[in-house]
Short mmCIF file of C-alpha atoms in Angstrom, two decimals:
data_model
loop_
_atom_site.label_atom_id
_atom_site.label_comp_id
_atom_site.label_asym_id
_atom_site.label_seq_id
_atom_site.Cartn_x
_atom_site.Cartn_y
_atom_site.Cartn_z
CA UNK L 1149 57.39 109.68 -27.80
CA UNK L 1150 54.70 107.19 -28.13
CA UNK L 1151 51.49 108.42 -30.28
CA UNK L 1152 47.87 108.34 -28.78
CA UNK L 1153 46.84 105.45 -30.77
CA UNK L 1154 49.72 103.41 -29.04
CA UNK L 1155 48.89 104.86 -25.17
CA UNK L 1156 45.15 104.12 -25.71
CA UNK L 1157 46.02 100.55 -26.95
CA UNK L 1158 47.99 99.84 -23.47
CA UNK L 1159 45.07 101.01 -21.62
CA UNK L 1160 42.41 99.19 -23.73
CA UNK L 1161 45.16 96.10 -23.50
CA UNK L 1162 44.44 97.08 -19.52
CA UNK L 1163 40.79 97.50 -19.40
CA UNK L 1164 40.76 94.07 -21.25
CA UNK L 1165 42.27 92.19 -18.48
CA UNK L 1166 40.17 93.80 -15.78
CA UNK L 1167 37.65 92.72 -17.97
CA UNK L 1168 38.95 89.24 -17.82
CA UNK L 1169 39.45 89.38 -13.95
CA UNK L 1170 35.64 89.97 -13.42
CA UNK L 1171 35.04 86.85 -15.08
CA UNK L 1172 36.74 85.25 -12.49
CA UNK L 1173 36.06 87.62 -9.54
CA UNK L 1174 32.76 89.82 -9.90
CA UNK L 1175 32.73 92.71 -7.61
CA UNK L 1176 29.24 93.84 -7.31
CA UNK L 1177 29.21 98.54 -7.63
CA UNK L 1178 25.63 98.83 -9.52
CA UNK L 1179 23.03 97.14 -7.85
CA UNK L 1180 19.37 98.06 -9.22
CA UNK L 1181 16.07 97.58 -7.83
CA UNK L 1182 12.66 97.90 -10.29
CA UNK L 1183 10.11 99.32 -8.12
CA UNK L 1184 7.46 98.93 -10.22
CA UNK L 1185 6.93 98.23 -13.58
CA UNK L 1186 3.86 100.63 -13.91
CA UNK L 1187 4.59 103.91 -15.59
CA UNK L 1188 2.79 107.24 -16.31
CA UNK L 1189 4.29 107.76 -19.77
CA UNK L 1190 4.41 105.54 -22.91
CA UNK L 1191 7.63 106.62 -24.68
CA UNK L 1192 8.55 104.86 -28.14
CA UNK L 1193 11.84 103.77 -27.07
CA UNK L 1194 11.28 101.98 -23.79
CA UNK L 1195 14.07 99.32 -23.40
CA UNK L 1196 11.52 97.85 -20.68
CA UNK L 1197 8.20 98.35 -22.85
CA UNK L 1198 6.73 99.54 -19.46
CA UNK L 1199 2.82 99.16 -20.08
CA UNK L 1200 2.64 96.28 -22.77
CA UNK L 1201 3.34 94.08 -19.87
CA UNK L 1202 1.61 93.29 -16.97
CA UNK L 1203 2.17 95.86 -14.34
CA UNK L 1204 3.51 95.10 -10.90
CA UNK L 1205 5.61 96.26 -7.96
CA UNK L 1206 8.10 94.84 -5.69
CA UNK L 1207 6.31 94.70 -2.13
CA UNK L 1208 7.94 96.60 0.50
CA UNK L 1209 8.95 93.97 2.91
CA UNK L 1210 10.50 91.70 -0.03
CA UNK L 1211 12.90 94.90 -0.77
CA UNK L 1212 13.16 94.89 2.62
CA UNK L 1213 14.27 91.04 3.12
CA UNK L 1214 16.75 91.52 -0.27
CA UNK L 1215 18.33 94.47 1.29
CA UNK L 1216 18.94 93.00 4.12
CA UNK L 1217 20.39 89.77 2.76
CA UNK L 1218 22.88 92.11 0.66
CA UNK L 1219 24.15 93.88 3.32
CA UNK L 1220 24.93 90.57 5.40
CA UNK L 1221 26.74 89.75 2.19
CA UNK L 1222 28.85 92.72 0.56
CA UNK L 1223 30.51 95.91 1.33
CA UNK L 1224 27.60 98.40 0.75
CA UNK L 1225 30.98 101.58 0.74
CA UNK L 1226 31.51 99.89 -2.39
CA UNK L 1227 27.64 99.53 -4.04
CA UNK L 1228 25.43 101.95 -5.45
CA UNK L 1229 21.73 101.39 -5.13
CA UNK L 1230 20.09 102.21 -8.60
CA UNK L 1231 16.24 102.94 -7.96
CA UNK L 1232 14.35 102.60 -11.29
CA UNK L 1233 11.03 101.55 -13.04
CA UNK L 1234 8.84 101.81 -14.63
CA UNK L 1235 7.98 105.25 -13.08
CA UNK L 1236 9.24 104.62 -9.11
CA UNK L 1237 7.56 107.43 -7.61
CA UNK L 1238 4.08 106.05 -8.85
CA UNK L 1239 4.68 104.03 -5.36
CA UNK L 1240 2.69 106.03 -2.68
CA UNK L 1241 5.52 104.05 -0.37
CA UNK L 1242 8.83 105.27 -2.52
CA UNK L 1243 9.84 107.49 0.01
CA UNK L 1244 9.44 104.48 3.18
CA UNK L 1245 10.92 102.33 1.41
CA UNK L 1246 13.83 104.64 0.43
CA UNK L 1247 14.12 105.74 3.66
CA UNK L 1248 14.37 101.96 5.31
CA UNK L 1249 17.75 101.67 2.58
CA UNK L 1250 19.05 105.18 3.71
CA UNK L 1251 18.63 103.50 7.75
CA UNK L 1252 20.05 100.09 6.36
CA UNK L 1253 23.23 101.98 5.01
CA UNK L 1254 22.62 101.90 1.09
CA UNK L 1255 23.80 105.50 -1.07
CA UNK L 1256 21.31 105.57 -3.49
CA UNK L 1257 19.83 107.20 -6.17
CA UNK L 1258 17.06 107.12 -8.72
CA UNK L 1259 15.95 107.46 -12.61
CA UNK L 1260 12.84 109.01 -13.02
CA UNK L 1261 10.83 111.05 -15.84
CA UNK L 1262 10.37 113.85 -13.32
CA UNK L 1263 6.84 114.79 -14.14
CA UNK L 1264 5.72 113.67 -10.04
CA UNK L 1265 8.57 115.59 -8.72
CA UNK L 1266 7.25 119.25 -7.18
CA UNK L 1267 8.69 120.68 -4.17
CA UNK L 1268 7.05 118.38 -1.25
CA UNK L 1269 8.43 114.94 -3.40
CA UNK L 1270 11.99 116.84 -3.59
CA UNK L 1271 11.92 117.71 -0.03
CA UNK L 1272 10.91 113.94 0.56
CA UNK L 1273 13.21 112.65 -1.31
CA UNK L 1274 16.01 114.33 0.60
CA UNK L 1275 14.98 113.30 3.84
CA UNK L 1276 14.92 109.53 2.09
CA UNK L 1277 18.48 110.30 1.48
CA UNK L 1278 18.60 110.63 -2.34
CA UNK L 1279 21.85 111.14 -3.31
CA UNK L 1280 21.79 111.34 -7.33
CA UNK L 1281 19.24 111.42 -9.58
CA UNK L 1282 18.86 110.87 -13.65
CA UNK L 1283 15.90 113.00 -15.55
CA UNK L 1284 15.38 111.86 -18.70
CA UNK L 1285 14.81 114.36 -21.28
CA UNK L 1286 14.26 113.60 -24.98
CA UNK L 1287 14.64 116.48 -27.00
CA UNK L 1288 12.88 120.35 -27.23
CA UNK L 1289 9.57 120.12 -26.06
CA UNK L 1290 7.26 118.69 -28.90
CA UNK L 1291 9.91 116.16 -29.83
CA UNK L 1292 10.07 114.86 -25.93
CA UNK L 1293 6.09 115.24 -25.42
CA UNK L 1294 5.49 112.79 -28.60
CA UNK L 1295 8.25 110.20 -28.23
CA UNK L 1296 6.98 110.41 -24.49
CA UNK L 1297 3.44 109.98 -25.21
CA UNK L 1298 1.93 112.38 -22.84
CA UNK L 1299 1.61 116.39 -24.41
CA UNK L 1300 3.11 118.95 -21.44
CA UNK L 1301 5.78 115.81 -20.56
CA UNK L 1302 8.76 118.40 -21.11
CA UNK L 1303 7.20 121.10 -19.06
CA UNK L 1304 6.82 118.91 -15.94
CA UNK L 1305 10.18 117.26 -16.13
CA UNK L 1306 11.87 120.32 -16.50
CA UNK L 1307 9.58 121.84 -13.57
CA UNK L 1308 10.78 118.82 -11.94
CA UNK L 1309 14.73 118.85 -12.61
CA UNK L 1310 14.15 123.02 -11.26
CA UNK L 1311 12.26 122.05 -7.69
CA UNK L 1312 15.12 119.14 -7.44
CA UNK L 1313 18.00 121.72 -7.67
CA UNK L 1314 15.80 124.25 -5.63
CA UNK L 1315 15.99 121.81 -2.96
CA UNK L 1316 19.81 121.27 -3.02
CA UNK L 1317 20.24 118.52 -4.60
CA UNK L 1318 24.16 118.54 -6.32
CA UNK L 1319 24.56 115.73 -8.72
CA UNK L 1320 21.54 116.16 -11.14
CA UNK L 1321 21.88 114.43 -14.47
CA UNK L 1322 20.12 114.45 -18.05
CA UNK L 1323 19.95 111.49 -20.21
CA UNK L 1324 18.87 111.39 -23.41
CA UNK L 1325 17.92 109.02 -25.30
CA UNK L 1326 19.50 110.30 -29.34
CA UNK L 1327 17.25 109.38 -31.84
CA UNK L 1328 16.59 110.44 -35.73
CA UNK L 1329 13.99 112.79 -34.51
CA UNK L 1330 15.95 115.10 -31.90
CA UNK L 1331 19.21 114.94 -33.32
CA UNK L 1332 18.77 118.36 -34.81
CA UNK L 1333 17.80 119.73 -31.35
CA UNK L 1334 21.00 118.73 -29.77
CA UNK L 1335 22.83 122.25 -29.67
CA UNK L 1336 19.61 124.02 -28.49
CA UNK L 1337 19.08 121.47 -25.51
CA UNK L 1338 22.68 122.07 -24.43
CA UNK L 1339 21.78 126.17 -24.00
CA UNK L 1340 18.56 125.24 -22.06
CA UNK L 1341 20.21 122.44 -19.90
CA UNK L 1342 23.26 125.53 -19.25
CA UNK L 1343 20.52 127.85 -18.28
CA UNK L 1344 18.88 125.02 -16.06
CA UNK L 1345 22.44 124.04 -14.59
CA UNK L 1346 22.03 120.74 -14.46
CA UNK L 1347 25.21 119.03 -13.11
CA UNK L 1348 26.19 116.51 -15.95
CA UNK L 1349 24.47 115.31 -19.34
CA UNK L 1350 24.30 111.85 -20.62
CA UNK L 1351 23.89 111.24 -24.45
CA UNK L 1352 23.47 107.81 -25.84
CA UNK L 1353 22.18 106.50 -29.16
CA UNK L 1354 18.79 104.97 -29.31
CA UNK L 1355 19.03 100.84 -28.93
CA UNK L 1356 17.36 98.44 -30.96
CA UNK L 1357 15.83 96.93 -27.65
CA UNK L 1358 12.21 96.55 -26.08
CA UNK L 1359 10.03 98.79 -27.48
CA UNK L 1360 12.41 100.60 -29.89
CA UNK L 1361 13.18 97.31 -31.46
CA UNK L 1362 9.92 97.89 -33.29
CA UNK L 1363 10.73 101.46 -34.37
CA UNK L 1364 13.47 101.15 -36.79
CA UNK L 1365 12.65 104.73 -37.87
CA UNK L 1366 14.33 106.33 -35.02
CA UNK L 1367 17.39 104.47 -35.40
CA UNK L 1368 20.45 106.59 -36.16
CA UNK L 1369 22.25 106.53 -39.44
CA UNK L 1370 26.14 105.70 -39.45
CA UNK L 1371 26.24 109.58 -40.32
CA UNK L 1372 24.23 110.38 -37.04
CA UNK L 1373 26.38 108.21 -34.99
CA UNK L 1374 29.36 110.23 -35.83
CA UNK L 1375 27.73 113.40 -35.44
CA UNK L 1376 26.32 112.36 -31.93
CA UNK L 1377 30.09 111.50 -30.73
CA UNK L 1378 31.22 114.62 -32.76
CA UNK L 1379 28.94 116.87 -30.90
CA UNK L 1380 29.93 115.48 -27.64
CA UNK L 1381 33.93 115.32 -28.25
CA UNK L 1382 33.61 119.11 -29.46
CA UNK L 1383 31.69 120.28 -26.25
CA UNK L 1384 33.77 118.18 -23.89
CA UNK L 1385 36.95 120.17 -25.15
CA UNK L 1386 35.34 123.50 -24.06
CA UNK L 1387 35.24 121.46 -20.35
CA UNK L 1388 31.38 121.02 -20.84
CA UNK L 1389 29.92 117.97 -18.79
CA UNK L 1390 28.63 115.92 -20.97
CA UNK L 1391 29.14 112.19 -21.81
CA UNK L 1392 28.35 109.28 -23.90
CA UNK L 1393 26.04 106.31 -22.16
CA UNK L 1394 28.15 103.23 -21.45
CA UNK L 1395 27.40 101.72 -24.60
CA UNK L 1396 29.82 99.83 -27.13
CA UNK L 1397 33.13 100.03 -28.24
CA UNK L 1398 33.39 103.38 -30.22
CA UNK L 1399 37.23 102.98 -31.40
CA UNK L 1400 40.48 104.39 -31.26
CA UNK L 1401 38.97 107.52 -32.21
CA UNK L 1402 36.37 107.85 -29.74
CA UNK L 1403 37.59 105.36 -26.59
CA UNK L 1404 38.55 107.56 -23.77
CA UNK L 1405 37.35 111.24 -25.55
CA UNK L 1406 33.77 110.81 -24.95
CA UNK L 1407 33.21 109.67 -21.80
CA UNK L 1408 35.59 109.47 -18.43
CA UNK L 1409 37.30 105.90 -19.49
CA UNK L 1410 37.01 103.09 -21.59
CA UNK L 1411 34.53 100.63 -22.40
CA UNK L 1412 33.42 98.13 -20.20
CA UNK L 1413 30.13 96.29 -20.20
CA UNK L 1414 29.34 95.09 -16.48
CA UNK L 1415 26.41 92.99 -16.94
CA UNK L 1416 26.38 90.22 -14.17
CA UNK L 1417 30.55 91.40 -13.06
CA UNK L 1418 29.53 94.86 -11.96
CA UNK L 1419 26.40 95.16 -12.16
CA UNK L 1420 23.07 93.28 -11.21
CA UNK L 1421 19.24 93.97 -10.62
CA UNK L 1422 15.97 92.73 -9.65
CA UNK L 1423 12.94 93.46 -11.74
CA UNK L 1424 9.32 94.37 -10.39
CA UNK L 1425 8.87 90.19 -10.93
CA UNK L 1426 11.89 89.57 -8.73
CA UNK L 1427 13.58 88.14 -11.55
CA UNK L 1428 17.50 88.37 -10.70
CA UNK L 1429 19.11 89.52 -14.10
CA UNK L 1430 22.02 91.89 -14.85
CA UNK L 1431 21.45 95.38 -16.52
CA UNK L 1432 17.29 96.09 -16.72
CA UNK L 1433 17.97 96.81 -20.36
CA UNK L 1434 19.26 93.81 -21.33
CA UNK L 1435 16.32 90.85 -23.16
CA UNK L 1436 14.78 89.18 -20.07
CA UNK L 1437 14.50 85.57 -21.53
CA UNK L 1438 15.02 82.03 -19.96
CA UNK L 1439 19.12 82.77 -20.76
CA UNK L 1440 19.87 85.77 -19.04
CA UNK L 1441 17.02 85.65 -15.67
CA UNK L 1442 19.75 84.10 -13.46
CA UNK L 1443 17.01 83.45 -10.66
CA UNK L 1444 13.74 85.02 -8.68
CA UNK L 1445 13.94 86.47 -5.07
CA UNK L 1446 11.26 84.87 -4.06
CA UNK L 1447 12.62 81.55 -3.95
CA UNK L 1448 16.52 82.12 -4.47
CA UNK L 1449 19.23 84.57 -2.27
CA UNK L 1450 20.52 87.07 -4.30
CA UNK L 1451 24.14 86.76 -2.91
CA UNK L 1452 23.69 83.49 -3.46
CA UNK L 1453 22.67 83.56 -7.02
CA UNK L 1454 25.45 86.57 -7.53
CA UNK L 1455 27.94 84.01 -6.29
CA UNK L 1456 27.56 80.98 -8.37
CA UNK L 1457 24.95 82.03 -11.37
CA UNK L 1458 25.25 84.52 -14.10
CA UNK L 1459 27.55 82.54 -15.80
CA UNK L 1460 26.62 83.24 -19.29
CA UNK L 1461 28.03 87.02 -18.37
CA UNK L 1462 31.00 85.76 -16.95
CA UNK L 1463 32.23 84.43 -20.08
CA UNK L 1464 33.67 85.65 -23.44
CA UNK L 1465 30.65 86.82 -25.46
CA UNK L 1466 32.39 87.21 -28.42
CA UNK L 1467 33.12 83.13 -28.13
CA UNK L 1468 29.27 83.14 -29.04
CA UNK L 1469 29.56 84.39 -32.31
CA UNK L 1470 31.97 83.77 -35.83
CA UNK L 1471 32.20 87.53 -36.49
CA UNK L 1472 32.85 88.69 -33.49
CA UNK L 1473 35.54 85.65 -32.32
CA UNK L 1474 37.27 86.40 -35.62
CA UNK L 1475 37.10 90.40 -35.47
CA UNK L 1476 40.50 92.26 -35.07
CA UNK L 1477 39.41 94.46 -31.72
CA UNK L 1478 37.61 91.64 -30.33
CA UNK L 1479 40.10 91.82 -27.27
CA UNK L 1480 38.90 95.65 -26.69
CA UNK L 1481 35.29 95.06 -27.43
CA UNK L 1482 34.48 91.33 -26.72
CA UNK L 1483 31.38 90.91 -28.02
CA UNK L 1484 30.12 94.74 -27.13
CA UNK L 1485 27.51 95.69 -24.72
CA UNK L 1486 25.12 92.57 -23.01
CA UNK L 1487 22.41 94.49 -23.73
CA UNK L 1488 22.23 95.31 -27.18
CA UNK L 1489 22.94 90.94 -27.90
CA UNK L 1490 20.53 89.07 -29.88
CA UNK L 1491 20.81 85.91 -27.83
CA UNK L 1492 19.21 83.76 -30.37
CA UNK L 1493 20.69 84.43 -33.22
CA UNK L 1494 23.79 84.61 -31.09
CA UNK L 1495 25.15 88.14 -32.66
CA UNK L 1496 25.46 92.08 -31.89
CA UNK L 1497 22.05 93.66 -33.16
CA UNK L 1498 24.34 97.03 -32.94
CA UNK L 1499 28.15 97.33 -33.65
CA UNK L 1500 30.39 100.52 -34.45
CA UNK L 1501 32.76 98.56 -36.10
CA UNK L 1502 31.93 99.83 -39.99
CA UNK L 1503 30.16 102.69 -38.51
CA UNK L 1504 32.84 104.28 -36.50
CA UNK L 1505 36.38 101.88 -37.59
CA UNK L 1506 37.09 99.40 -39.87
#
């Protein structure tokens, strides 16, 4: 009988050529569209640093036109439409604009802080079609409110996740962001979130990205990172729904126990987005510099762009760099997640190898 070690190595050995065949073949599933960039909170680990930068939003009939131009273009059974900020329903026009994607034949959902959401904008928001929606929630109540920047944050969010549900909405998820400061609070979130019943709860580590890049004091220790994928692989064994963000390669250990399958970074192969700008880049989290914007709507085509740009994630980005080119699981992880890449020095700024395997 073959061990676990040796089944999880075929299917890494599998996810690895998938991997390999979306160099060569994207297939567009996560589409996202920045709304606005404008946001009613200020929270310390914003991978967008949503109010340092110049606020804007994505006019109405440009959204429109790139809609449009994607459905001429792909299968939208096979797309999800990501709606994101920034804060999205700080647009008076949210709902109109969802509603013209519901009419144009998009399933969508949204990420939101939840603190504009009472019944009227859940009611709305059903009749826009909302399908799924994310609440982020960042620990008990003074540990969100602070690393939120806004005191009665929790209470409105969680006011917010309750009038979603009371309208009957079915797939509501938590994310949290895990940080040095609400690591502690992770077993007495779980009881609230049970009490809320919130559909599904998404855990991942805080990133050295955008804003958080300048607060190494929430960064987790090795010690934390293994207690964060402890506490989830213990509570996923009692059939809890909870999971681990799509973030890096965890190891043998980890791969497949924390979250539904294995890893797979799908920046620019799966996944793709348009800031508030219009800038055409992959995932919204990833460092929007003259290497990774792949183009602007409002003078390229998206599908045209998502056919023959975003080149530099269709390659090996563990090519980029000595360590990684050299490393022993560099098949399974290649490079790690987009995202978390410090494209000029050319190297992971986070990597479980050392923290989770040697």
């Amino acid at each position: 009988m073959r061990s676990i070690a040796e089944i999880k190595t075929e299917h890494l050995g599998l996810r690895a050529d998938y991997r390999e065949s979306l160099f060569r073949e994207p297939r567009l599933q996560n589409f996202f569209i920045e709304l606005t960039s404008r946001c009613n909170l200020h929270c310390a680990h914003c991978g967008s640093s949503c109010g340092d930068l110049p606020a804007m939003d994505l006019p109405a009939p440009v959204i429109h036109q790139l809609l449009e131009d994607v459905r001429q273009h792909f299968d939208l059974s096979g797309i999800m439409l990501c709606v994101t900020g920034g804060e999205p329903l700080l647009r008076t026009d949210c709902f109109e604009i969802m509603a013209d994607a519901r009419d144009l034949g998009y399933n969508w959902g949204m990420t939101t802080n939840a603190t504009l959401i009472d019944t009227e904008t859940a009611r709305k928001l059903k009749e826009a079609g909302m399908q799924t929606v994310s609440v982020s929630l960042d620990g008990l109540p003074e540990t969100h409110d602070a690393m939120r920047g806004m005191k009665g944050a929790w209470e409105k969010a969680v006011s917010g996740i309750r009038a979603l549900i009371d309208c009957g909405f079915q797939v509501i998820q938590v994310t949290t962001v895990v940080t040095r400061k609400n690591i502690g609070e992770l077993e007495d979130m779980y009881r609230i979130l049970q009490e809320i019943d919130i559909d599904s709860w998404r855990l991942t580590p805080v990133e050295p990205i955008g804003r958080a890049n300048c607060h190494p004091e929430l960064m987790l220790t090795p010690e934390q990172h293994r207690q964060l994928l402890q506490f989830i692989l213990q509570e996923r064994l009692k059939q809890m729904p909870l999971e681990y963000g799509c973030s890096h390669y965890l190891g043998l250990t980890y791969e497949r126990e924390v979250r539904n399958w294995y890893f797979l970074c799908g920046a620019g192969r799966t996944v793709a987005s348009v800031a508030a700008n219009g800038d055409i880049c992959a995932c919204l989290d990833i460092e929007r510099t003259e290497k990774t914007i792949q183009g602007n709507i409002y003078r390229d085509s998206f599908p045209e762009v998502w056919q023959n740009r975003f080149g530099i994630f269709r390659q090996s980005l563990a090519e980029r760099s000595a360590t990684c080119r050299n490393c022993s699981v560099r098949r399974f992880c290649d490079g790690d997640s987009h995202h978390s890449w410090d494209y000029d020095k050319d190297e992971p700024r986070l990597c479980m190898k050392g923290i989770l395997f040697e």
